[in-house]
Amino acid sequence: LGYRLLKLPPSQGLLVTAGSAICGGTAVVTLSPIINAKPLETGAVLGLIFTMNAIALLTFPTIGQTLDLSQAQFGIWSALAIHDTASVVATAQIYGDEAAQIATTLKLGRTLWLIPTALLLSLVYRSKGKGIGLPPFVVLFVGASIIGSTLSLPAAVLTGAAWLSKALLVLALFMIGLEISVATLRSIRPKLFLFATGLWCLVAPCALILVTALVP
């Protein structure tokens, strides 16, 4: 409804909404070919989402400390209010290991909504010959969870996996940063900026209020 009031292209409005509600850039890249979004539209949405991720990474830990949020509260808030999984994990990791674990699990639960969303949109737009791919990191996360729950792994393996995960997280954030260019930012029109930031400014405070009220 919001993007219609601002007279944004429907495809761009859907990409912003899905990126904000599910998993940021992953949702945008997955859904863009299904709804036949133009490359310029997709690039503008990605640039805006990545910029908001960077802002969250810089500001959320300070907000959490100022409000004296618990590890659980901050982890849940990060998972609900930040778009991309890598940025969620990185932001929560700054706050603490417990917050990062909670945020990662909850965020990947949100990401699973990408599957029915892609299926529904593929039916609506009737895209032919375009498969719906499940994001690889979701498959790997589920597999790792099953292995960790069923097998007793040596401490050295767990330590190595923890180190590797942090290294890959730094690499992922670096690659996200490379996607933010001056040309991409210039392609963001005022109406798109207003819709995306307005949606985020509505969701983030509401999520924070609910978390502080319901989570000890």
mmCIF file of C-alpha atoms in Angstrom:
data_model
loop_
_atom_site.group_PDB
_atom_site.id
_atom_site.type_symbol
_atom_site.label_atom_id
_atom_site.label_comp_id
_atom_site.label_asym_id
_atom_site.label_seq_id
_atom_site.Cartn_x
_atom_site.Cartn_y
_atom_site.Cartn_z
ATOM 1 C CA LEU A 1 0.000 0.000 0.000
ATOM 2 C CA GLY A 2 2.799 2.409 0.906
ATOM 3 C CA TYR A 3 4.614 2.090 -2.412
ATOM 4 C CA ARG A 4 1.344 2.585 -4.267
ATOM 5 C CA LEU A 5 0.725 5.846 -2.447
ATOM 6 C CA LEU A 6 4.213 6.990 -3.441
ATOM 7 C CA LYS A 7 3.625 5.757 -7.024
ATOM 8 C CA LEU A 8 6.681 3.507 -7.035
ATOM 9 C CA PRO A 9 6.982 0.730 -9.644
ATOM 10 C CA PRO A 10 5.228 -2.363 -8.235
ATOM 11 C CA SER A 11 8.308 -4.526 -8.724
ATOM 12 C CA GLN A 12 10.470 -2.129 -6.751
ATOM 13 C CA GLY A 13 7.888 -1.854 -3.998
ATOM 14 C CA LEU A 14 7.718 -5.642 -3.717
ATOM 15 C CA LEU A 15 11.503 -5.936 -3.562
ATOM 16 C CA VAL A 16 11.768 -3.381 -0.765
ATOM 17 C CA THR A 17 8.961 -5.031 1.175
ATOM 18 C CA ALA A 18 10.408 -8.539 0.786
ATOM 19 C CA GLY A 19 13.918 -7.368 1.565
ATOM 20 C CA SER A 20 12.747 -5.644 4.730
ATOM 21 C CA ALA A 21 10.474 -8.466 5.877
ATOM 22 C CA ILE A 22 12.575 -11.524 5.047
ATOM 23 C CA CYS A 23 16.313 -11.383 4.434
ATOM 24 C CA GLY A 24 17.495 -8.241 2.705
ATOM 25 C CA GLY A 25 19.676 -8.686 -0.362
ATOM 26 C CA THR A 26 19.088 -12.432 -0.565
ATOM 27 C CA ALA A 27 15.347 -11.899 -0.925
ATOM 28 C CA VAL A 28 15.863 -9.125 -3.476
ATOM 29 C CA VAL A 29 18.200 -11.190 -5.663
ATOM 30 C CA THR A 30 15.988 -14.286 -5.411
ATOM 31 C CA LEU A 31 12.717 -12.539 -6.214
ATOM 32 C CA SER A 32 13.951 -10.025 -8.783
ATOM 33 C CA PRO A 33 13.948 -12.417 -11.795
ATOM 34 C CA ILE A 34 10.645 -13.948 -10.699
ATOM 35 C CA ILE A 35 8.826 -10.608 -10.827
ATOM 36 C CA ASN A 36 10.803 -9.394 -13.856
ATOM 37 C CA ALA A 37 12.331 -6.409 -12.086
ATOM 38 C CA LYS A 38 14.659 -4.210 -14.119
ATOM 39 C CA PRO A 39 18.395 -4.296 -13.256
ATOM 40 C CA LEU A 40 18.374 -0.617 -12.307
ATOM 41 C CA GLU A 41 15.434 -1.153 -9.952
ATOM 42 C CA THR A 42 17.125 -4.135 -8.324
ATOM 43 C CA GLY A 43 20.442 -2.303 -7.968
ATOM 44 C CA ALA A 44 18.821 0.702 -6.308
ATOM 45 C CA VAL A 45 16.999 -1.477 -3.768
ATOM 46 C CA LEU A 46 20.169 -3.445 -2.992
ATOM 47 C CA GLY A 47 22.194 -0.285 -2.504
ATOM 48 C CA LEU A 48 19.614 1.140 -0.136
ATOM 49 C CA ILE A 49 19.330 -2.077 1.880
ATOM 50 C CA PHE A 50 23.107 -2.446 2.185
ATOM 51 C CA THR A 51 23.389 1.164 3.350
ATOM 52 C CA MET A 52 20.772 0.591 6.052
ATOM 53 C CA ASN A 53 22.637 -2.552 7.116
ATOM 54 C CA ALA A 54 25.789 -0.482 7.579
ATOM 55 C CA ILE A 55 23.890 2.101 9.630
ATOM 56 C CA ALA A 56 22.475 -0.647 11.846
ATOM 57 C CA LEU A 57 25.917 -2.153 12.372
ATOM 58 C CA LEU A 58 27.227 1.198 13.593
ATOM 59 C CA THR A 59 24.262 2.282 15.716
ATOM 60 C CA PHE A 60 22.421 -0.737 17.132
ATOM 61 C CA PRO A 61 25.086 -1.835 19.676
ATOM 62 C CA THR A 62 25.213 1.694 21.081
ATOM 63 C CA ILE A 63 21.416 1.832 21.325
ATOM 64 C CA GLY A 64 21.380 -1.547 23.051
ATOM 65 C CA GLN A 65 23.977 -0.462 25.598
ATOM 66 C CA THR A 66 22.205 2.833 26.211
ATOM 67 C CA LEU A 67 18.911 1.038 26.876
ATOM 68 C CA ASP A 68 20.692 -1.698 28.869
ATOM 69 C CA LEU A 69 19.218 -4.483 26.740
ATOM 70 C CA SER A 70 19.929 -8.059 27.765
ATOM 71 C CA GLN A 71 21.715 -10.435 25.405
ATOM 72 C CA ALA A 72 18.412 -12.101 24.535
ATOM 73 C CA GLN A 73 16.637 -8.793 23.943
ATOM 74 C CA PHE A 74 19.359 -7.458 21.682
ATOM 75 C CA GLY A 75 19.644 -10.708 19.738
ATOM 76 C CA ILE A 76 15.909 -10.836 19.054
ATOM 77 C CA TRP A 77 15.743 -7.137 18.184
ATOM 78 C CA SER A 78 18.657 -7.431 15.746
ATOM 79 C CA ALA A 79 17.084 -10.445 14.049
ATOM 80 C CA LEU A 80 13.768 -8.615 13.635
ATOM 81 C CA ALA A 81 15.015 -5.160 12.668
ATOM 82 C CA ILE A 82 18.095 -5.691 10.460
ATOM 83 C CA HIS A 83 17.709 -6.856 6.886
ATOM 84 C CA ASP A 84 20.614 -9.104 5.873
ATOM 85 C CA THR A 85 21.693 -12.194 7.808
ATOM 86 C CA ALA A 86 25.398 -11.323 7.746
ATOM 87 C CA SER A 87 24.689 -7.878 9.162
ATOM 88 C CA VAL A 88 22.401 -9.349 11.828
ATOM 89 C CA VAL A 89 25.092 -11.756 12.996
ATOM 90 C CA ALA A 90 27.843 -9.132 12.894
ATOM 91 C CA THR A 91 25.815 -6.570 14.830
ATOM 92 C CA ALA A 92 24.747 -9.093 17.467
ATOM 93 C CA GLN A 93 28.308 -10.435 17.738
ATOM 94 C CA ILE A 94 29.493 -6.971 18.743
ATOM 95 C CA TYR A 95 27.023 -7.096 21.622
ATOM 96 C CA GLY A 96 27.937 -10.619 22.751
ATOM 97 C CA ASP A 97 28.145 -14.300 21.839
ATOM 98 C CA GLU A 98 24.745 -15.123 23.345
ATOM 99 C CA ALA A 99 23.088 -12.328 21.399
ATOM 100 C CA ALA A 100 24.751 -13.582 18.202
ATOM 101 C CA GLN A 101 23.513 -17.148 18.708
ATOM 102 C CA ILE A 102 19.941 -16.015 19.337
ATOM 103 C CA ALA A 103 19.994 -13.553 16.449
ATOM 104 C CA THR A 104 21.390 -16.109 13.986
ATOM 105 C CA THR A 105 18.779 -18.748 14.800
ATOM 106 C CA LEU A 106 15.839 -16.343 14.689
ATOM 107 C CA LYS A 107 17.031 -14.583 11.540
ATOM 108 C CA LEU A 108 17.447 -17.841 9.628
ATOM 109 C CA GLY A 109 13.944 -18.760 10.734
ATOM 110 C CA ARG A 110 12.761 -15.536 9.067
ATOM 111 C CA THR A 111 14.745 -16.414 5.960
ATOM 112 C CA LEU A 112 12.756 -19.619 5.490
ATOM 113 C CA TRP A 113 9.764 -17.429 4.580
ATOM 114 C CA LEU A 114 11.587 -16.749 1.319
ATOM 115 C CA ILE A 115 10.536 -20.199 0.060
ATOM 116 C CA PRO A 116 6.716 -19.747 0.194
ATOM 117 C CA THR A 117 7.097 -16.128 -0.933
ATOM 118 C CA ALA A 118 9.040 -17.155 -4.027
ATOM 119 C CA LEU A 119 6.541 -19.930 -4.764
ATOM 120 C CA LEU A 120 3.584 -17.574 -4.428
ATOM 121 C CA LEU A 121 5.110 -14.859 -6.611
ATOM 122 C CA SER A 122 6.118 -17.400 -9.239
ATOM 123 C CA LEU A 123 2.459 -18.419 -9.466
ATOM 124 C CA VAL A 124 1.260 -14.813 -9.606
ATOM 125 C CA TYR A 125 3.782 -13.738 -12.244
ATOM 126 C CA ARG A 126 3.708 -17.121 -13.996
ATOM 127 C CA SER A 127 7.434 -17.142 -14.718
ATOM 128 C CA LYS A 128 8.293 -20.004 -17.048
ATOM 129 C CA GLY A 129 11.560 -21.888 -17.050
ATOM 130 C CA LYS A 130 12.871 -20.164 -13.937
ATOM 131 C CA GLY A 131 13.603 -22.413 -11.031
ATOM 132 C CA ILE A 132 13.294 -21.314 -7.421
ATOM 133 C CA GLY A 133 16.583 -21.804 -5.637
ATOM 134 C CA LEU A 134 16.858 -22.202 -1.906
ATOM 135 C CA PRO A 135 19.648 -19.938 -0.546
ATOM 136 C CA PRO A 136 22.672 -22.210 0.084
ATOM 137 C CA PHE A 137 23.418 -20.773 3.524
ATOM 138 C CA VAL A 138 19.981 -21.899 4.732
ATOM 139 C CA VAL A 139 20.708 -25.480 3.643
ATOM 140 C CA LEU A 140 24.154 -25.361 5.267
ATOM 141 C CA PHE A 141 22.721 -23.923 8.497
ATOM 142 C CA VAL A 142 20.103 -26.658 8.761
ATOM 143 C CA GLY A 143 22.732 -29.304 8.017
ATOM 144 C CA ALA A 144 25.136 -27.889 10.607
ATOM 145 C CA SER A 145 22.331 -27.764 13.186
ATOM 146 C CA ILE A 146 21.513 -31.429 12.584
ATOM 147 C CA ILE A 147 25.175 -32.436 12.848
ATOM 148 C CA GLY A 148 25.705 -30.368 16.006
ATOM 149 C CA SER A 149 22.602 -31.876 17.612
ATOM 150 C CA THR A 150 23.319 -35.509 16.787
ATOM 151 C CA LEU A 151 27.106 -35.811 16.924
ATOM 152 C CA SER A 152 29.563 -35.111 19.723
ATOM 153 C CA LEU A 153 32.253 -33.086 17.981
ATOM 154 C CA PRO A 154 35.768 -32.562 19.383
ATOM 155 C CA ALA A 155 36.516 -29.221 21.022
ATOM 156 C CA ALA A 156 39.183 -28.492 18.401
ATOM 157 C CA VAL A 157 36.610 -28.843 15.619
ATOM 158 C CA LEU A 158 34.167 -26.502 17.363
ATOM 159 C CA THR A 159 36.902 -23.939 18.009
ATOM 160 C CA GLY A 160 38.033 -24.093 14.398
ATOM 161 C CA ALA A 161 34.485 -23.751 13.142
ATOM 162 C CA ALA A 162 33.912 -20.710 15.354
ATOM 163 C CA TRP A 163 37.080 -19.058 14.032
ATOM 164 C CA LEU A 164 36.164 -19.867 10.430
ATOM 165 C CA SER A 165 32.645 -18.495 10.858
ATOM 166 C CA LYS A 166 33.975 -15.165 12.126
ATOM 167 C CA ALA A 167 36.490 -14.969 9.269
ATOM 168 C CA LEU A 168 33.805 -15.689 6.681
ATOM 169 C CA LEU A 169 31.541 -13.118 8.335
ATOM 170 C CA VAL A 170 34.211 -10.426 7.925
ATOM 171 C CA LEU A 171 34.598 -11.459 4.274
ATOM 172 C CA ALA A 172 30.826 -11.323 3.724
ATOM 173 C CA LEU A 173 30.621 -7.815 5.170
ATOM 174 C CA PHE A 174 33.553 -6.741 2.993
ATOM 175 C CA MET A 175 31.800 -8.043 -0.115
ATOM 176 C CA ILE A 176 28.580 -6.274 0.907
ATOM 177 C CA GLY A 177 30.557 -3.066 1.264
ATOM 178 C CA LEU A 178 31.869 -3.450 -2.291
ATOM 179 C CA GLU A 179 28.286 -3.406 -3.545
ATOM 180 C CA ILE A 180 27.759 0.144 -2.253
ATOM 181 C CA SER A 181 29.000 2.529 -4.945
ATOM 182 C CA VAL A 182 28.360 6.175 -5.728
ATOM 183 C CA ALA A 183 26.576 5.180 -8.944
ATOM 184 C CA THR A 184 24.273 2.827 -7.045
ATOM 185 C CA LEU A 185 23.438 5.444 -4.442
ATOM 186 C CA ARG A 186 22.683 7.973 -7.181
ATOM 187 C CA SER A 187 20.158 5.575 -8.689
ATOM 188 C CA ILE A 188 18.084 5.712 -5.487
ATOM 189 C CA ARG A 189 15.184 8.068 -6.120
ATOM 190 C CA PRO A 190 13.669 10.154 -3.287
ATOM 191 C CA LYS A 191 10.392 8.188 -3.314
ATOM 192 C CA LEU A 192 12.234 4.874 -3.001
ATOM 193 C CA PHE A 193 14.395 6.272 -0.208
ATOM 194 C CA LEU A 194 11.327 7.564 1.632
ATOM 195 C CA PHE A 195 9.477 4.253 1.339
ATOM 196 C CA ALA A 196 12.372 2.018 2.386
ATOM 197 C CA THR A 197 13.626 4.172 5.253
ATOM 198 C CA GLY A 198 10.097 4.913 6.412
ATOM 199 C CA LEU A 199 9.344 1.200 6.550
ATOM 200 C CA TRP A 200 12.543 0.540 8.510
ATOM 201 C CA CYS A 201 11.923 3.454 10.881
ATOM 202 C CA LEU A 202 8.499 1.967 11.610
ATOM 203 C CA VAL A 203 9.611 -1.649 12.058
ATOM 204 C CA ALA A 204 12.780 -1.123 14.134
ATOM 205 C CA PRO A 205 11.214 0.942 16.974
ATOM 206 C CA CYS A 206 8.082 -1.231 17.085
ATOM 207 C CA ALA A 207 10.205 -4.358 17.321
ATOM 208 C CA LEU A 208 12.294 -2.765 20.061
ATOM 209 C CA ILE A 209 9.195 -1.837 22.072
ATOM 210 C CA LEU A 210 7.774 -5.355 21.785
ATOM 211 C CA VAL A 211 11.079 -7.004 22.704
ATOM 212 C CA THR A 212 11.642 -4.860 25.778
ATOM 213 C CA ALA A 213 8.042 -5.435 26.891
ATOM 214 C CA LEU A 214 7.889 -9.194 26.342
ATOM 215 C CA VAL A 215 11.447 -10.534 26.667
ATOM 216 C CA PRO A 216 13.173 -10.470 30.071
#
